[in-house]
Short mmCIF file of C-alpha atoms in Angstrom, two decimals:
data_model
loop_
_atom_site.label_atom_id
_atom_site.label_comp_id
_atom_site.label_asym_id
_atom_site.label_seq_id
_atom_site.Cartn_x
_atom_site.Cartn_y
_atom_site.Cartn_z
CA UNK A 1 -30.27 10.60 27.28
CA UNK A 2 -29.34 10.32 30.71
CA UNK A 3 -26.17 12.48 32.19
CA UNK A 4 -24.47 9.00 31.89
CA UNK A 5 -24.90 8.55 28.51
CA UNK A 6 -23.84 11.87 27.89
CA UNK A 7 -20.30 10.77 29.83
CA UNK A 8 -20.52 8.18 28.68
CA UNK A 9 -20.54 8.88 24.64
CA UNK A 10 -18.14 11.89 25.87
CA UNK A 11 -15.38 9.51 26.68
CA UNK A 12 -15.95 7.74 24.12
CA UNK A 13 -15.60 10.64 21.30
CA UNK A 14 -12.24 11.64 22.89
CA UNK A 15 -11.11 7.85 22.65
CA UNK A 16 -11.87 7.43 19.41
CA UNK A 17 -11.87 10.85 17.53
CA UNK A 18 -11.19 8.94 13.92
CA UNK A 19 -15.05 8.13 14.13
CA UNK A 20 -16.73 11.34 15.25
CA UNK A 21 -18.45 11.74 11.87
CA UNK A 22 -19.92 7.65 12.30
CA UNK A 23 -23.35 9.06 14.24
CA UNK A 24 -24.89 6.03 16.60
CA UNK A 25 -26.59 3.60 15.48
CA UNK A 26 -24.59 3.49 12.00
CA UNK A 27 -22.34 1.35 10.86
CA UNK A 28 -19.23 2.31 9.51
CA UNK A 29 -17.34 1.22 6.57
CA UNK A 30 -13.54 1.68 5.13
CA UNK A 31 -11.43 0.10 2.72
CA UNK A 32 -8.35 -0.43 2.78
CA UNK A 33 -5.95 -1.59 -0.84
CA UNK A 34 -2.86 -3.61 0.17
CA UNK A 35 -0.37 -3.78 -2.84
CA UNK A 36 3.75 -4.32 -2.70
CA UNK A 37 6.19 -7.27 -3.76
CA UNK A 38 5.12 -9.71 -5.44
CA UNK A 39 5.17 -13.33 -3.39
CA UNK A 40 5.93 -10.85 -0.10
CA UNK A 41 2.50 -12.36 1.62
CA UNK A 42 0.14 -9.40 1.07
CA UNK A 43 -2.94 -11.91 1.05
CA UNK A 44 -1.68 -14.56 4.58
CA UNK A 45 -1.55 -10.19 6.03
CA UNK A 46 -4.87 -9.79 4.91
CA UNK A 47 -6.52 -13.53 6.02
CA UNK A 48 -4.68 -12.72 9.04
CA UNK A 49 -6.40 -9.67 9.92
CA UNK A 50 -10.11 -11.70 8.72
CA UNK A 51 -9.31 -14.51 11.03
CA UNK A 52 -9.29 -16.17 8.47
CA UNK A 53 -7.96 -20.14 7.96
CA UNK A 54 -7.23 -20.87 4.79
CA UNK A 55 -4.13 -21.21 2.17
CA UNK A 56 -3.32 -18.53 0.73
CA UNK A 57 -3.65 -18.34 -3.57
CA UNK A 58 -0.97 -16.67 -5.69
CA UNK A 59 -3.56 -13.28 -6.73
CA UNK A 60 -4.50 -12.80 -9.66
CA UNK A 61 -4.71 -9.20 -10.74
CA UNK A 62 -7.16 -7.00 -7.66
CA UNK A 63 -9.11 -9.19 -4.94
CA UNK A 64 -11.63 -8.52 -3.28
CA UNK A 65 -12.66 -9.30 0.11
CA UNK A 66 -14.38 -7.88 2.93
CA UNK A 67 -14.21 -8.54 6.84
CA UNK A 68 -17.14 -7.77 10.27
CA UNK A 69 -16.57 -6.13 13.22
CA UNK A 70 -18.86 -4.61 16.31
CA UNK A 71 -17.29 -1.61 17.26
CA UNK A 72 -19.11 -1.52 20.41
CA UNK A 73 -21.73 -4.45 21.87
CA UNK A 74 -25.03 -4.97 20.88
CA UNK A 75 -23.41 -1.31 17.62
CA UNK A 76 -23.75 -3.20 14.30
CA UNK A 77 -21.32 -4.74 11.91
CA UNK A 78 -18.81 -2.67 10.79
CA UNK A 79 -17.46 -3.06 7.46
CA UNK A 80 -14.29 -3.23 5.81
CA UNK A 81 -13.33 -3.50 2.46
CA UNK A 82 -10.21 -5.13 0.95
CA UNK A 83 -8.65 -5.42 -2.05
CA UNK A 84 -5.14 -6.70 -2.64
CA UNK A 85 -2.83 -5.84 -5.52
CA UNK A 86 -1.55 -8.25 -7.82
CA UNK A 87 1.52 -8.19 -9.90
CA UNK A 88 3.88 -6.24 -8.54
CA UNK A 89 4.11 -3.09 -9.61
CA UNK A 90 3.29 -4.81 -13.32
CA UNK A 91 -0.49 -4.07 -12.64
CA UNK A 92 -0.02 -0.98 -10.50
CA UNK A 93 -3.22 1.09 -12.82
CA UNK A 94 -5.73 -1.35 -11.24
CA UNK A 95 -5.45 1.21 -8.22
CA UNK A 96 -8.29 2.80 -10.43
CA UNK A 97 -10.66 0.66 -9.79
CA UNK A 98 -10.92 0.78 -5.74
CA UNK A 99 -10.06 4.40 -4.95
CA UNK A 100 -12.76 6.85 -6.16
CA UNK A 101 -14.65 9.65 -5.70
CA UNK A 102 -17.08 8.42 -3.27
CA UNK A 103 -15.08 6.08 -0.91
CA UNK A 104 -11.44 8.42 -1.42
CA UNK A 105 -12.71 9.67 2.46
CA UNK A 106 -13.35 6.73 4.18
CA UNK A 107 -9.77 5.15 1.64
CA UNK A 108 -6.35 3.48 3.01
CA UNK A 109 -2.71 1.79 1.66
CA UNK A 110 -1.20 -0.56 3.09
CA UNK A 111 2.60 -1.54 1.39
CA UNK A 112 3.79 -5.00 1.93
CA UNK A 113 7.63 -4.74 1.26
CA UNK A 114 9.74 -7.78 1.02
CA UNK A 115 12.84 -7.27 3.21
CA UNK A 116 14.27 -10.65 1.54
CA UNK A 117 14.68 -9.01 -1.28
CA UNK A 118 16.41 -5.14 -1.62
CA UNK A 119 17.41 -5.07 -4.35
CA UNK A 120 13.56 -4.29 -5.90
CA UNK A 121 12.25 -2.40 -3.20
CA UNK A 122 12.51 0.91 -3.44
CA UNK A 123 11.85 1.05 -7.00
CA UNK A 124 9.35 -1.32 -5.81
CA UNK A 125 8.20 0.78 -2.74
CA UNK A 126 8.48 4.67 -5.65
CA UNK A 127 6.70 2.59 -8.66
CA UNK A 128 3.81 1.66 -6.28
CA UNK A 129 3.19 4.84 -3.75
CA UNK A 130 4.43 7.06 -6.87
CA UNK A 131 1.10 5.97 -8.87
CA UNK A 132 -0.69 5.76 -5.84
CA UNK A 133 -0.06 9.35 -5.18
CA UNK A 134 -0.72 10.91 -8.90
CA UNK A 135 -3.84 9.11 -8.42
CA UNK A 136 -5.32 10.33 -5.47
CA UNK A 137 -4.77 14.23 -5.81
CA UNK A 138 -6.77 13.55 -8.76
CA UNK A 139 -9.07 12.66 -6.90
CA UNK A 140 -8.49 15.56 -5.03
CA UNK A 141 -7.54 17.88 -7.22
CA UNK A 142 -11.73 17.50 -8.76
CA UNK A 143 -13.09 17.32 -5.26
CA UNK A 144 -11.86 20.61 -4.62
CA UNK A 145 -14.21 21.11 -7.36
CA UNK A 146 -17.22 19.53 -6.77
CA UNK A 147 -16.80 19.46 -2.77
CA UNK A 148 -13.62 21.94 -1.19
CA UNK A 149 -15.15 20.98 2.13
CA UNK A 150 -14.37 17.18 1.89
CA UNK A 151 -11.04 17.91 -0.31
CA UNK A 152 -10.06 20.42 2.66
CA UNK A 153 -11.11 17.37 5.43
CA UNK A 154 -8.50 15.41 2.89
CA UNK A 155 -6.15 17.39 2.54
CA UNK A 156 -5.47 18.62 7.16
CA UNK A 157 -6.76 14.44 7.88
CA UNK A 158 -3.10 14.57 6.00
CA UNK A 159 -1.17 15.89 8.61
CA UNK A 160 -2.88 14.48 12.15
CA UNK A 161 -0.26 11.63 12.73
CA UNK A 162 2.22 14.80 13.42
CA UNK A 163 2.05 17.98 15.66
CA UNK A 164 2.64 21.28 14.63
CA UNK A 165 5.95 22.00 17.08
CA UNK A 166 6.84 18.61 16.06
CA UNK A 167 10.48 19.22 14.46
CA UNK A 168 10.22 18.09 10.99
CA UNK A 169 6.77 19.39 10.54
CA UNK A 170 8.43 21.66 7.68
CA UNK A 171 10.75 18.48 6.44
CA UNK A 172 7.78 15.79 5.33
CA UNK A 173 5.66 14.96 2.76
CA UNK A 174 2.64 12.96 4.23
CA UNK A 175 0.98 10.61 2.22
CA UNK A 176 -1.91 11.99 0.80
CA UNK A 177 -4.53 9.07 2.09
CA UNK A 178 -2.84 6.97 5.77
CA UNK A 179 -0.66 4.38 4.57
CA UNK A 180 1.16 0.92 6.81
CA UNK A 181 3.91 -0.04 5.11
CA UNK A 182 4.94 -3.36 5.91
CA UNK A 183 8.10 -5.12 5.96
CA UNK A 184 7.36 -9.30 5.43
CA UNK A 185 9.75 -11.41 5.90
CA UNK A 186 11.55 -10.92 8.79
CA UNK A 187 12.76 -14.09 9.43
CA UNK A 188 15.14 -14.10 6.30
CA UNK A 189 15.67 -10.44 6.21
CA UNK A 190 17.54 -10.83 9.58
CA UNK A 191 19.82 -13.77 8.12
CA UNK A 192 21.32 -11.03 6.11
CA UNK A 193 24.32 -9.10 7.63
CA UNK A 194 24.33 -6.76 10.28
CA UNK A 195 24.51 -3.72 7.85
CA UNK A 196 22.55 -4.17 5.17
CA UNK A 197 19.87 -4.79 8.20
CA UNK A 198 20.49 -1.42 9.27
CA UNK A 199 20.82 0.54 5.96
CA UNK A 200 17.36 -1.52 5.17
CA UNK A 201 15.62 -0.40 8.33
CA UNK A 202 17.12 2.94 8.51
CA UNK A 203 15.78 3.67 4.94
CA UNK A 204 12.83 2.86 5.51
CA UNK A 205 12.38 4.78 8.83
CA UNK A 206 12.99 7.52 7.16
CA UNK A 207 10.42 6.21 4.29
CA UNK A 208 7.69 5.96 6.57
CA UNK A 209 8.31 9.56 8.84
CA UNK A 210 8.93 11.29 5.73
CA UNK A 211 5.63 9.95 4.34
CA UNK A 212 3.55 10.06 7.89
CA UNK A 213 3.36 6.59 7.27
CA UNK A 214 3.62 3.76 10.17
CA UNK A 215 5.68 0.72 9.80
CA UNK A 216 5.89 -2.20 10.94
CA UNK A 217 8.36 -5.35 10.52
CA UNK A 218 6.54 -8.83 10.30
CA UNK A 219 6.70 -12.83 9.03
CA UNK A 220 4.36 -15.48 9.49
CA UNK A 221 5.58 -15.25 13.48
CA UNK A 222 2.54 -14.40 15.53
CA UNK A 223 3.69 -12.70 17.76
CA UNK A 224 4.86 -10.23 15.06
CA UNK A 225 1.19 -10.76 12.57
CA UNK A 226 0.08 -9.37 15.72
CA UNK A 227 1.53 -6.33 15.92
CA UNK A 228 0.79 -5.63 12.09
CA UNK A 229 -3.20 -7.04 12.53
CA UNK A 230 -3.27 -3.79 15.53
CA UNK A 231 -2.43 -1.74 12.79
CA UNK A 232 -4.78 -2.64 9.98
CA UNK A 233 -7.24 -3.02 12.51
CA UNK A 234 -7.30 0.69 13.35
CA UNK A 235 -7.22 1.37 9.27
CA UNK A 236 -9.62 -0.41 9.30
CA UNK A 237 -12.01 -0.85 11.86
CA UNK A 238 -11.00 2.11 14.09
CA UNK A 239 -9.39 -0.11 16.76
CA UNK A 240 -7.44 1.69 19.21
CA UNK A 241 -4.12 3.14 17.88
CA UNK A 242 -0.81 1.20 19.49
CA UNK A 243 1.07 3.91 21.55
CA UNK A 244 4.08 1.01 21.60
CA UNK A 245 7.80 1.77 19.77
CA UNK A 246 9.97 -0.63 18.77
CA UNK A 247 13.45 1.29 16.81
CA UNK A 248 16.35 -0.75 17.77
CA UNK A 249 17.94 -2.24 13.93
CA UNK A 250 18.08 -5.79 16.34
CA UNK A 251 14.75 -6.61 16.46
CA UNK A 252 11.97 -6.06 14.52
CA UNK A 253 10.86 -2.48 13.62
CA UNK A 254 7.17 -0.94 15.27
CA UNK A 255 6.73 2.35 15.54
CA UNK A 256 2.98 4.39 14.77
CA UNK A 257 2.89 7.24 12.15
CA UNK A 258 4.27 10.34 13.76
CA UNK A 259 6.06 8.86 16.90
CA UNK A 260 9.67 8.69 14.89
CA UNK A 261 11.90 11.75 14.39
CA UNK A 262 14.45 13.08 12.38
CA UNK A 263 17.21 13.17 14.20
CA UNK A 264 16.34 9.96 15.60
CA UNK A 265 16.44 8.12 12.54
CA UNK A 266 19.71 10.28 11.65
CA UNK A 267 21.51 10.61 8.48
CA UNK A 268 21.44 8.94 5.41
CA UNK A 269 24.45 5.87 6.32
CA UNK A 270 26.57 7.06 4.36
CA UNK A 271 30.53 9.36 4.78
CA UNK A 272 29.77 13.75 4.74
CA UNK A 273 31.95 13.27 1.47
CA UNK A 274 30.00 10.74 -0.96
CA UNK A 275 26.80 13.33 0.98
CA UNK A 276 28.41 16.19 -1.08
CA UNK A 277 28.75 15.12 -3.79
CA UNK A 278 25.30 13.67 -4.36
CA UNK A 279 23.04 15.97 -6.63
CA UNK A 280 19.78 15.49 -5.52
CA UNK A 281 16.39 17.63 -4.42
CA UNK A 282 14.77 16.29 -2.23
CA UNK A 283 15.57 14.73 0.91
CA UNK A 284 14.09 11.56 -1.24
CA UNK A 285 15.81 11.99 -3.90
CA UNK A 286 18.89 11.13 -1.24
CA UNK A 287 18.39 8.55 0.49
CA UNK A 288 17.19 6.95 -2.32
CA UNK A 289 20.92 7.15 -4.11
CA UNK A 290 22.65 6.60 -0.80
CA UNK A 291 19.97 3.25 -0.32
CA UNK A 292 21.11 1.71 -4.27
CA UNK A 293 24.88 2.32 -4.11
CA UNK A 294 24.36 -0.87 -1.66
CA UNK A 295 21.25 -2.34 -3.53
CA UNK A 296 21.50 -1.22 -6.76
CA UNK A 297 18.00 -2.14 -8.12
CA UNK A 298 17.93 -5.28 -10.75
CA UNK A 299 16.64 -5.53 -13.87
CA UNK A 300 13.74 -7.31 -13.77
CA UNK A 301 9.61 -6.78 -15.45
CA UNK A 302 6.96 -8.06 -13.36
CA UNK A 303 5.53 -8.68 -16.83
CA UNK A 304 6.85 -11.16 -17.41
CA UNK A 305 7.41 -12.62 -14.08
CA UNK A 306 3.43 -13.15 -13.80
CA UNK A 307 0.91 -16.22 -15.42
CA UNK A 308 -1.26 -16.19 -17.67
CA UNK A 309 -4.81 -17.29 -15.73
CA UNK A 310 -6.16 -18.90 -19.77
CA UNK A 311 -2.98 -21.38 -19.09
CA UNK A 312 -3.43 -22.20 -15.81
CA UNK A 313 -5.04 -25.54 -15.24
CA UNK A 314 -7.31 -24.03 -12.33
CA UNK A 315 -9.09 -22.42 -13.81
CA UNK A 316 -10.55 -24.20 -17.17
CA UNK A 317 -13.82 -24.46 -18.25
CA UNK A 318 -14.38 -25.48 -21.37
CA UNK A 319 -16.93 -23.54 -22.73
CA UNK A 320 -14.82 -20.17 -22.02
CA UNK A 321 -11.87 -22.26 -23.49
CA UNK A 322 -13.36 -23.57 -26.78
CA UNK A 323 -14.54 -20.25 -27.54
CA UNK A 324 -10.58 -18.68 -27.32
CA UNK A 325 -9.63 -21.14 -29.25
CA UNK A 326 -12.05 -19.84 -32.59
CA UNK A 327 -10.51 -16.11 -31.80
CA UNK A 328 -7.30 -16.97 -31.32
CA UNK A 329 -6.97 -18.42 -34.69
CA UNK A 330 -9.21 -15.51 -36.02
CA UNK A 331 -7.17 -13.30 -35.12
CA UNK A 332 -3.68 -15.21 -36.62
CA UNK A 333 -5.79 -15.75 -39.59
CA UNK A 334 -6.22 -11.58 -39.33
CA UNK A 335 -2.17 -10.55 -39.03
CA UNK A 336 -1.63 -12.94 -41.75
CA UNK A 337 -4.36 -11.46 -44.64
CA UNK A 338 -2.94 -8.13 -43.64
CA UNK A 339 0.12 -9.10 -43.89
CA UNK A 340 -0.52 -10.16 -47.35
CA UNK A 341 -2.61 -6.88 -48.03
CA UNK A 342 0.38 -5.06 -46.84
CA UNK A 343 3.01 -6.03 -49.33
CA UNK A 344 0.55 -6.94 -52.30
CA UNK A 345 -0.27 -2.95 -52.12
CA UNK A 346 1.23 -0.51 -54.46
CA UNK A 347 3.03 2.07 -52.97
CA UNK A 348 3.92 3.93 -56.38
CA UNK A 349 3.25 6.92 -57.48
CA UNK A 350 2.06 7.11 -60.59
#
């Protein structure tokens, strides 16, 4: 290599620290899992990121697609694997399929929350992030025994977005893998009462900062979709991380990870006397209690709302449907026989 080649390589290394472990000519592979509110716009965001002109369809269980991009001119195209979890919180256990010990180093999560449904917001967020975090932590525990260097690298990377001299360094609890939180349907959210909007915005700012996540509000607006796309492209293809910030509650929020602070966010939106009466073990629990005073969680069950794909005419297959009907009949017959046998059993002790 010439001195000029070495200089270029050094500049690229400094500008793109995340791909230091990718050698020239190698293909970068990243995986991103999209999860969140049912009908929150996950599919639309994915299609926009991949520049596909398709009409979004309801997601069934867990769906997969991929995209390919070249980081620089005349280089192999990198691959990003996009997974999408449907069903809101009802199918969260399926996250074990895409997130494995083999790809944990290159995995990221995008949580899409429907801003137009604030009464479901915290429940959806807490359920999905808790199960995901528990699963990732189990993988890390196993890696500590089989590959301690990789486990240590992942744990150290959790703190990369927050400098040690950041005033909140001891107050946050970063998510174990990169996380982006997207507040969707901003156009509908913007019609809510201004005080409600402030509470939601302030709460999501705290949650994102607490987890070391990036936060962006989006809608069908092309300008807002581009901002969400910039954060996702950083995760999926290693594009430069945006340094712009928008924290004005009267405008769509855009805050890359590590660029917010507790002092800027302020205390939970409640009086000092009310805060003093609330019992909480962590700052996150305190914010949840304050948020749910204004937006008490609705009692809802995602499973009841999930349509059975077997009943959807667009997935009809004659041979499969005939066999399914036969198996259903056999199952019903088995139930009747079992019930009859149970009634006829003699429970006398003699």
